[in-house]
Structures are given as structure tokens and as C-alpha cells.
């Protein structure tokens, strides 16, 4: 029988495929996750993950175990959450996610307003990593997310636009385009764009990280990044450029 920390470590690593992000989500050290997974693999008798210095992926046995365990884990967690809510007298819970700092400010203010009007509710606000896309909505980890459009996923409902902003291009300070007062889509020609890793759908990537300019000139691809800090590091090192929001520049 799996213990709770083994189950959570395995399922989270199967979703993240990254030991550091798994440790961050569970609030433990990377070494603890590695030890837990190795212990579980010894118990099962076969590797559950194939690891290299650059990647982590599920083995066929690991994939089967993940698909078998996930529904049962969700049922168990939902039952505990319902019992906890009933014990606290909470009438309902809402899990909300954001990607950008200003998105976090908006959601926190909205949560405060909701709780003031309905003190019997419980609201959890958490950050979604750059490479997370809307995966947390699709797998039921979040109930609502302040996401960057477009979102056209089956089963998800898109609400009203709550924030608009100008687009900017993150460039090294010494880049020839950095001194321009403004840039247009054609200026992306030949530039290597830093693209987020993760599960973003193709239509979303094409919208924000196009492979061609409107006139058809090719746009390059730079290194991939899982966090905004990685994006900034790549830009600073001159490895590529990245689109962003004006609020991010400020």
C-alpha cells in the first residue's frame, strides 16, 4: 500500500516531469522527491521514470501506474476536502490560478471581495508556472484561472476579458532594436524567440510566438524556458528575445 507522500510525489512528478518543480509544488527538497521515487521503484521492481541530465519521462509501466492511480487519488482527495469543509462549516471552495504578478494582485483582490460578501466560502489563490498553460484547469486542480487568451479548449468556458495591455519585446540592452521607439510584427523576422516549455496548445503558441511574420518572413526559435526567470536569463545572455506585456517591463 502506498503512503500518501509516495503517492503525491509520484503523481506530481508524472505531471511536472521535473524534480525541481515537483519539490516546489509539494514544499519539500528535490532530494526528498528523488529518494521517494527510488524507494517506490524498488517496491514496484522496475523503473517508473526514465531520467537523463536534460529530461524526465514516464516509462510504459510508470504511465500505466499513473493512469490507474490518478482517478482513485482524485476521489480520495475530494472526499477529504468535502469532509474538511463540512467540519469547518464552509459552504464552498474556489481554487483560482494566475500566471503574472499583476494577475495575482487582481485575483487576491477579487478573493477578498468574495470572502467579504460570502464569509462561508474558502478561496485559494496560487501561481501557475509559465509552462503550465491551462493544464491545471483541465485536470481539475484549479476551478478558475486568469489566463492569457486565446483559450479554445473543449470543456472550458472562457469568461470576460478583465485586463488588456500593450505588447513589448524583451531584448538585451545592447540589441540593435532596443533603441527603437516602437516595433512591429515584421521586426520579428530572423529573431530567435524564446518559447515556453510545457503543454501549451499549438494555436496559443502560434498566436504569441509566431513562426512567420505577416509578410511570410521566418521567425527563429531560441531556447525553451519553463519560468519567467529563465526567459530573462536567456534574454540577458543574448540567446534570444521574448514577447511580453508592458506591465512586465514596468
Tab-separated table of C-alpha atoms in Angstrom:
chain	number	residue	atom	x	y	z
A	1	UNK	CA	0.000	0.000	0.000
A	2	UNK	CA	1.393	3.387	-0.981
A	3	UNK	CA	1.791	6.023	1.686
A	4	UNK	CA	0.346	9.452	0.988
A	5	UNK	CA	3.681	11.222	0.409
A	6	UNK	CA	4.755	8.472	-2.029
A	7	UNK	CA	1.501	8.777	-3.948
A	8	UNK	CA	1.666	12.577	-4.153
A	9	UNK	CA	5.341	12.579	-5.125
A	10	UNK	CA	4.776	10.056	-7.915
A	11	UNK	CA	1.656	11.722	-9.347
A	12	UNK	CA	3.134	15.230	-9.182
A	13	UNK	CA	6.401	14.169	-10.834
A	14	UNK	CA	4.395	12.363	-13.531
A	15	UNK	CA	2.650	15.667	-14.276
A	16	UNK	CA	5.624	18.013	-13.999
A	17	UNK	CA	8.365	15.701	-15.358
A	18	UNK	CA	10.790	17.923	-13.446
A	19	UNK	CA	12.199	17.167	-9.975
A	20	UNK	CA	12.673	20.828	-9.037
A	21	UNK	CA	9.114	21.896	-9.865
A	22	UNK	CA	7.732	18.788	-8.168
A	23	UNK	CA	9.656	19.609	-4.988
A	24	UNK	CA	8.442	23.208	-5.140
A	25	UNK	CA	4.799	22.169	-5.515
A	26	UNK	CA	4.989	19.762	-2.581
A	27	UNK	CA	7.099	22.012	-0.374
A	28	UNK	CA	9.980	19.566	0.099
A	29	UNK	CA	13.556	19.233	-1.137
A	30	UNK	CA	14.491	17.823	-4.540
A	31	UNK	CA	16.467	15.124	-2.761
A	32	UNK	CA	13.346	14.025	-0.869
A	33	UNK	CA	11.453	13.590	-4.137
A	34	UNK	CA	14.333	11.611	-5.667
A	35	UNK	CA	14.589	9.321	-2.642
A	36	UNK	CA	10.829	8.763	-2.534
A	37	UNK	CA	10.663	7.844	-6.224
A	38	UNK	CA	13.635	5.480	-5.937
A	39	UNK	CA	12.011	3.791	-2.948
A	40	UNK	CA	8.768	3.387	-4.889
A	41	UNK	CA	10.617	1.964	-7.895
A	42	UNK	CA	12.356	-0.585	-5.660
A	43	UNK	CA	8.976	-1.613	-4.286
A	44	UNK	CA	7.449	-1.963	-7.748
A	45	UNK	CA	10.551	-3.686	-9.050
A	46	UNK	CA	11.038	-1.650	-12.217
A	47	UNK	CA	11.844	1.950	-13.213
A	48	UNK	CA	8.835	4.275	-13.366
A	49	UNK	CA	10.756	7.207	-14.864
A	50	UNK	CA	13.488	7.388	-17.486
A	51	UNK	CA	15.953	10.102	-16.445
A	52	UNK	CA	18.725	11.889	-18.299
A	53	UNK	CA	20.643	15.038	-17.415
A	54	UNK	CA	18.150	17.025	-19.502
A	55	UNK	CA	14.803	15.275	-19.258
A	56	UNK	CA	12.481	13.120	-17.198
A	57	UNK	CA	9.783	10.961	-18.767
A	58	UNK	CA	7.470	8.160	-17.698
A	59	UNK	CA	8.318	4.599	-18.641
A	60	UNK	CA	5.469	2.448	-20.021
A	61	UNK	CA	4.998	0.914	-16.551
A	62	UNK	CA	5.064	4.377	-14.983
A	63	UNK	CA	2.453	5.658	-17.442
A	64	UNK	CA	0.132	2.744	-16.674
A	65	UNK	CA	0.548	3.241	-12.927
A	66	UNK	CA	-0.172	6.964	-13.269
A	67	UNK	CA	-3.359	6.372	-15.255
A	68	UNK	CA	-4.524	3.739	-12.754
A	69	UNK	CA	-3.788	5.795	-9.625
A	70	UNK	CA	-4.964	9.253	-10.675
A	71	UNK	CA	-8.761	8.666	-10.620
A	72	UNK	CA	-8.603	6.979	-7.220
A	73	UNK	CA	-6.420	9.746	-5.809
A	74	UNK	CA	-8.813	12.434	-7.032
A	75	UNK	CA	-11.751	10.646	-5.426
A	76	UNK	CA	-9.886	10.294	-2.152
A	77	UNK	CA	-8.805	13.941	-2.121
A	78	UNK	CA	-12.307	15.157	-2.967
A	79	UNK	CA	-13.786	13.088	-0.144
A	80	UNK	CA	-11.322	14.519	2.378
A	81	UNK	CA	-11.940	18.076	1.127
A	82	UNK	CA	-15.710	17.630	1.464
A	83	UNK	CA	-15.354	16.272	4.982
A	84	UNK	CA	-12.984	19.087	5.976
A	85	UNK	CA	-15.292	21.727	4.515
A	86	UNK	CA	-18.288	20.268	6.336
A	87	UNK	CA	-16.350	20.271	9.601
A	88	UNK	CA	-15.427	23.935	9.188
A	89	UNK	CA	-18.894	24.974	8.137
A	90	UNK	CA	-17.567	26.169	4.760
A	91	UNK	CA	-20.255	26.466	2.141
A	92	UNK	CA	-17.996	26.221	-0.883
A	93	UNK	CA	-14.412	26.350	-2.052
A	94	UNK	CA	-12.829	28.022	-5.074
A	95	UNK	CA	-9.293	27.390	-6.359
A	96	UNK	CA	-8.029	30.213	-8.570
A	97	UNK	CA	-4.775	30.473	-10.506
A	98	UNK	CA	-2.716	33.273	-12.048
A	99	UNK	CA	0.445	33.459	-14.179
A	100	UNK	CA	1.695	37.034	-13.800
A	101	UNK	CA	2.307	39.145	-10.651
A	102	UNK	CA	-0.384	41.665	-11.667
A	103	UNK	CA	-2.729	38.741	-12.247
A	104	UNK	CA	-2.019	37.647	-8.687
A	105	UNK	CA	-2.875	41.117	-7.404
A	106	UNK	CA	-6.187	41.070	-9.290
A	107	UNK	CA	-7.183	37.617	-8.091
A	108	UNK	CA	-6.233	38.365	-4.491
A	109	UNK	CA	-8.397	41.498	-4.531
A	110	UNK	CA	-11.264	39.536	-6.106
A	111	UNK	CA	-10.901	36.813	-3.475
A	112	UNK	CA	-11.039	39.399	-0.678
A	113	UNK	CA	-14.212	40.879	-2.161
A	114	UNK	CA	-15.820	37.451	-2.489
A	115	UNK	CA	-14.971	36.497	1.084
A	116	UNK	CA	-16.321	39.792	2.377
A	117	UNK	CA	-19.635	39.117	0.658
A	118	UNK	CA	-19.711	35.391	1.417
A	119	UNK	CA	-17.685	34.654	4.572
A	120	UNK	CA	-18.734	31.000	4.459
A	121	UNK	CA	-16.604	30.387	1.366
A	122	UNK	CA	-12.971	29.446	1.086
A	123	UNK	CA	-10.748	30.775	-1.714
A	124	UNK	CA	-7.275	29.523	-2.587
A	125	UNK	CA	-5.135	31.604	-4.954
A	126	UNK	CA	-1.936	30.142	-6.376
A	127	UNK	CA	0.565	30.849	-9.126
A	128	UNK	CA	0.593	28.832	-12.346
A	129	UNK	CA	4.099	28.434	-13.826
A	130	UNK	CA	4.873	29.809	-17.278
A	131	UNK	CA	4.880	26.311	-18.753
A	132	UNK	CA	1.606	25.337	-17.072
A	133	UNK	CA	-0.830	26.644	-19.684
A	134	UNK	CA	-4.377	25.714	-18.618
A	135	UNK	CA	-3.385	22.187	-17.617
A	136	UNK	CA	-4.473	22.771	-14.009
A	137	UNK	CA	-7.986	23.619	-15.219
A	138	UNK	CA	-8.156	20.553	-17.435
A	139	UNK	CA	-7.015	18.151	-14.717
A	140	UNK	CA	-9.266	19.677	-12.060
A	141	UNK	CA	-6.516	21.157	-9.878
A	142	UNK	CA	-7.975	24.657	-10.405
A	143	UNK	CA	-11.569	25.839	-10.753
A	144	UNK	CA	-10.823	29.166	-12.462
A	145	UNK	CA	-7.709	30.757	-13.950
A	146	UNK	CA	-6.759	34.240	-15.073
A	147	UNK	CA	-5.231	33.090	-18.356
A	148	UNK	CA	-3.779	34.750	-21.425
A	149	UNK	CA	-6.065	34.407	-24.444
A	150	UNK	CA	-6.707	32.681	-26.752
A	151	UNK	CA	-8.142	29.652	-24.911
A	152	UNK	CA	-10.184	27.253	-27.031
A	153	UNK	CA	-10.105	24.011	-25.066
A	154	UNK	CA	-13.073	21.582	-25.088
A	155	UNK	CA	-14.778	21.580	-21.716
A	156	UNK	CA	-13.525	25.024	-20.661
A	157	UNK	CA	-15.614	28.186	-20.653
A	158	UNK	CA	-13.896	31.487	-21.416
A	159	UNK	CA	-15.124	34.391	-19.327
A	160	UNK	CA	-14.909	38.140	-19.982
A	161	UNK	CA	-11.638	39.936	-20.663
A	162	UNK	CA	-10.586	41.554	-17.366
A	163	UNK	CA	-7.271	43.068	-18.441
A	164	UNK	CA	-5.736	44.408	-21.661
A	165	UNK	CA	-2.163	45.566	-22.132
A	166	UNK	CA	0.295	46.653	-24.809
A	167	UNK	CA	2.786	44.084	-26.042
A	168	UNK	CA	6.523	44.607	-25.727
A	169	UNK	CA	9.590	42.665	-26.820
A	170	UNK	CA	12.202	41.669	-24.263
A	171	UNK	CA	15.642	42.383	-25.752
A	172	UNK	CA	19.224	42.594	-24.486
A	173	UNK	CA	20.060	46.223	-23.734
A	174	UNK	CA	22.722	46.253	-26.463
A	175	UNK	CA	20.472	44.780	-29.155
A	176	UNK	CA	20.157	46.939	-32.317
A	177	UNK	CA	16.364	47.066	-31.904
A	178	UNK	CA	16.485	48.110	-28.248
A	179	UNK	CA	16.779	51.800	-29.116
A	180	UNK	CA	13.720	51.883	-31.366
A	181	UNK	CA	10.723	53.867	-30.058
A	182	UNK	CA	8.402	51.110	-31.288
A	183	UNK	CA	8.455	47.742	-33.055
A	184	UNK	CA	6.040	45.866	-35.307
A	185	UNK	CA	5.403	42.215	-36.197
A	186	UNK	CA	7.770	42.383	-39.174
A	187	UNK	CA	10.657	43.209	-36.835
A	188	UNK	CA	10.481	39.642	-35.552
A	189	UNK	CA	11.941	38.358	-38.836
A	190	UNK	CA	15.031	36.278	-38.146
A	191	UNK	CA	14.937	36.830	-34.385
A	192	UNK	CA	15.131	33.717	-32.153
A	193	UNK	CA	12.032	33.672	-29.956
A	194	UNK	CA	12.301	32.095	-26.503
A	195	UNK	CA	9.272	29.790	-26.318
A	196	UNK	CA	7.805	28.387	-23.083
A	197	UNK	CA	8.012	24.676	-22.464
A	198	UNK	CA	5.007	22.708	-21.262
A	199	UNK	CA	1.629	21.813	-22.676
A	200	UNK	CA	0.555	24.993	-24.454
A	201	UNK	CA	-1.676	24.173	-27.462
A	202	UNK	CA	-0.394	24.920	-30.939
A	203	UNK	CA	-2.913	27.698	-31.648
A	204	UNK	CA	-1.779	29.560	-28.497
A	205	UNK	CA	1.906	29.268	-29.390
A	206	UNK	CA	1.226	30.388	-32.969
A	207	UNK	CA	-0.595	33.464	-31.654
A	208	UNK	CA	2.075	34.594	-29.190
A	209	UNK	CA	5.198	33.038	-30.710
A	210	UNK	CA	4.601	33.046	-34.493
A	211	UNK	CA	6.903	31.153	-36.830
A	212	UNK	CA	6.418	33.731	-39.597
A	213	UNK	CA	5.740	37.452	-39.807
A	214	UNK	CA	2.564	38.711	-41.558
A	215	UNK	CA	4.566	39.055	-44.790
A	216	UNK	CA	5.830	35.472	-44.525
A	217	UNK	CA	9.385	36.040	-43.290
A	218	UNK	CA	10.541	33.222	-40.977
A	219	UNK	CA	10.865	33.849	-37.239
A	220	UNK	CA	13.527	31.816	-35.466
A	221	UNK	CA	13.348	29.682	-32.364
A	222	UNK	CA	15.637	30.235	-29.392
A	223	UNK	CA	15.978	28.150	-26.227
A	224	UNK	CA	12.883	26.975	-24.359
A	225	UNK	CA	12.050	28.266	-20.881
A	226	UNK	CA	9.884	26.926	-18.061
A	227	UNK	CA	9.779	30.113	-15.934
A	228	UNK	CA	9.929	33.854	-16.465
A	229	UNK	CA	13.273	33.891	-14.671
A	230	UNK	CA	14.637	31.505	-17.285
A	231	UNK	CA	13.273	33.790	-20.014
A	232	UNK	CA	15.071	36.796	-18.506
A	233	UNK	CA	18.287	34.803	-18.148
A	234	UNK	CA	18.229	33.769	-21.823
A	235	UNK	CA	17.463	37.331	-22.955
A	236	UNK	CA	20.224	38.802	-20.793
A	237	UNK	CA	22.696	36.275	-22.184
A	238	UNK	CA	21.734	37.230	-25.751
A	239	UNK	CA	20.323	33.792	-26.606
A	240	UNK	CA	17.009	35.134	-27.860
A	241	UNK	CA	14.132	37.572	-27.436
A	242	UNK	CA	10.673	37.160	-25.936
A	243	UNK	CA	7.283	38.846	-26.248
A	244	UNK	CA	5.711	40.116	-23.064
A	245	UNK	CA	3.307	42.633	-21.550
A	246	UNK	CA	4.062	46.282	-20.836
A	247	UNK	CA	3.220	45.693	-17.183
A	248	UNK	CA	6.038	43.176	-17.067
A	249	UNK	CA	8.503	45.804	-18.293
A	250	UNK	CA	7.347	48.230	-15.608
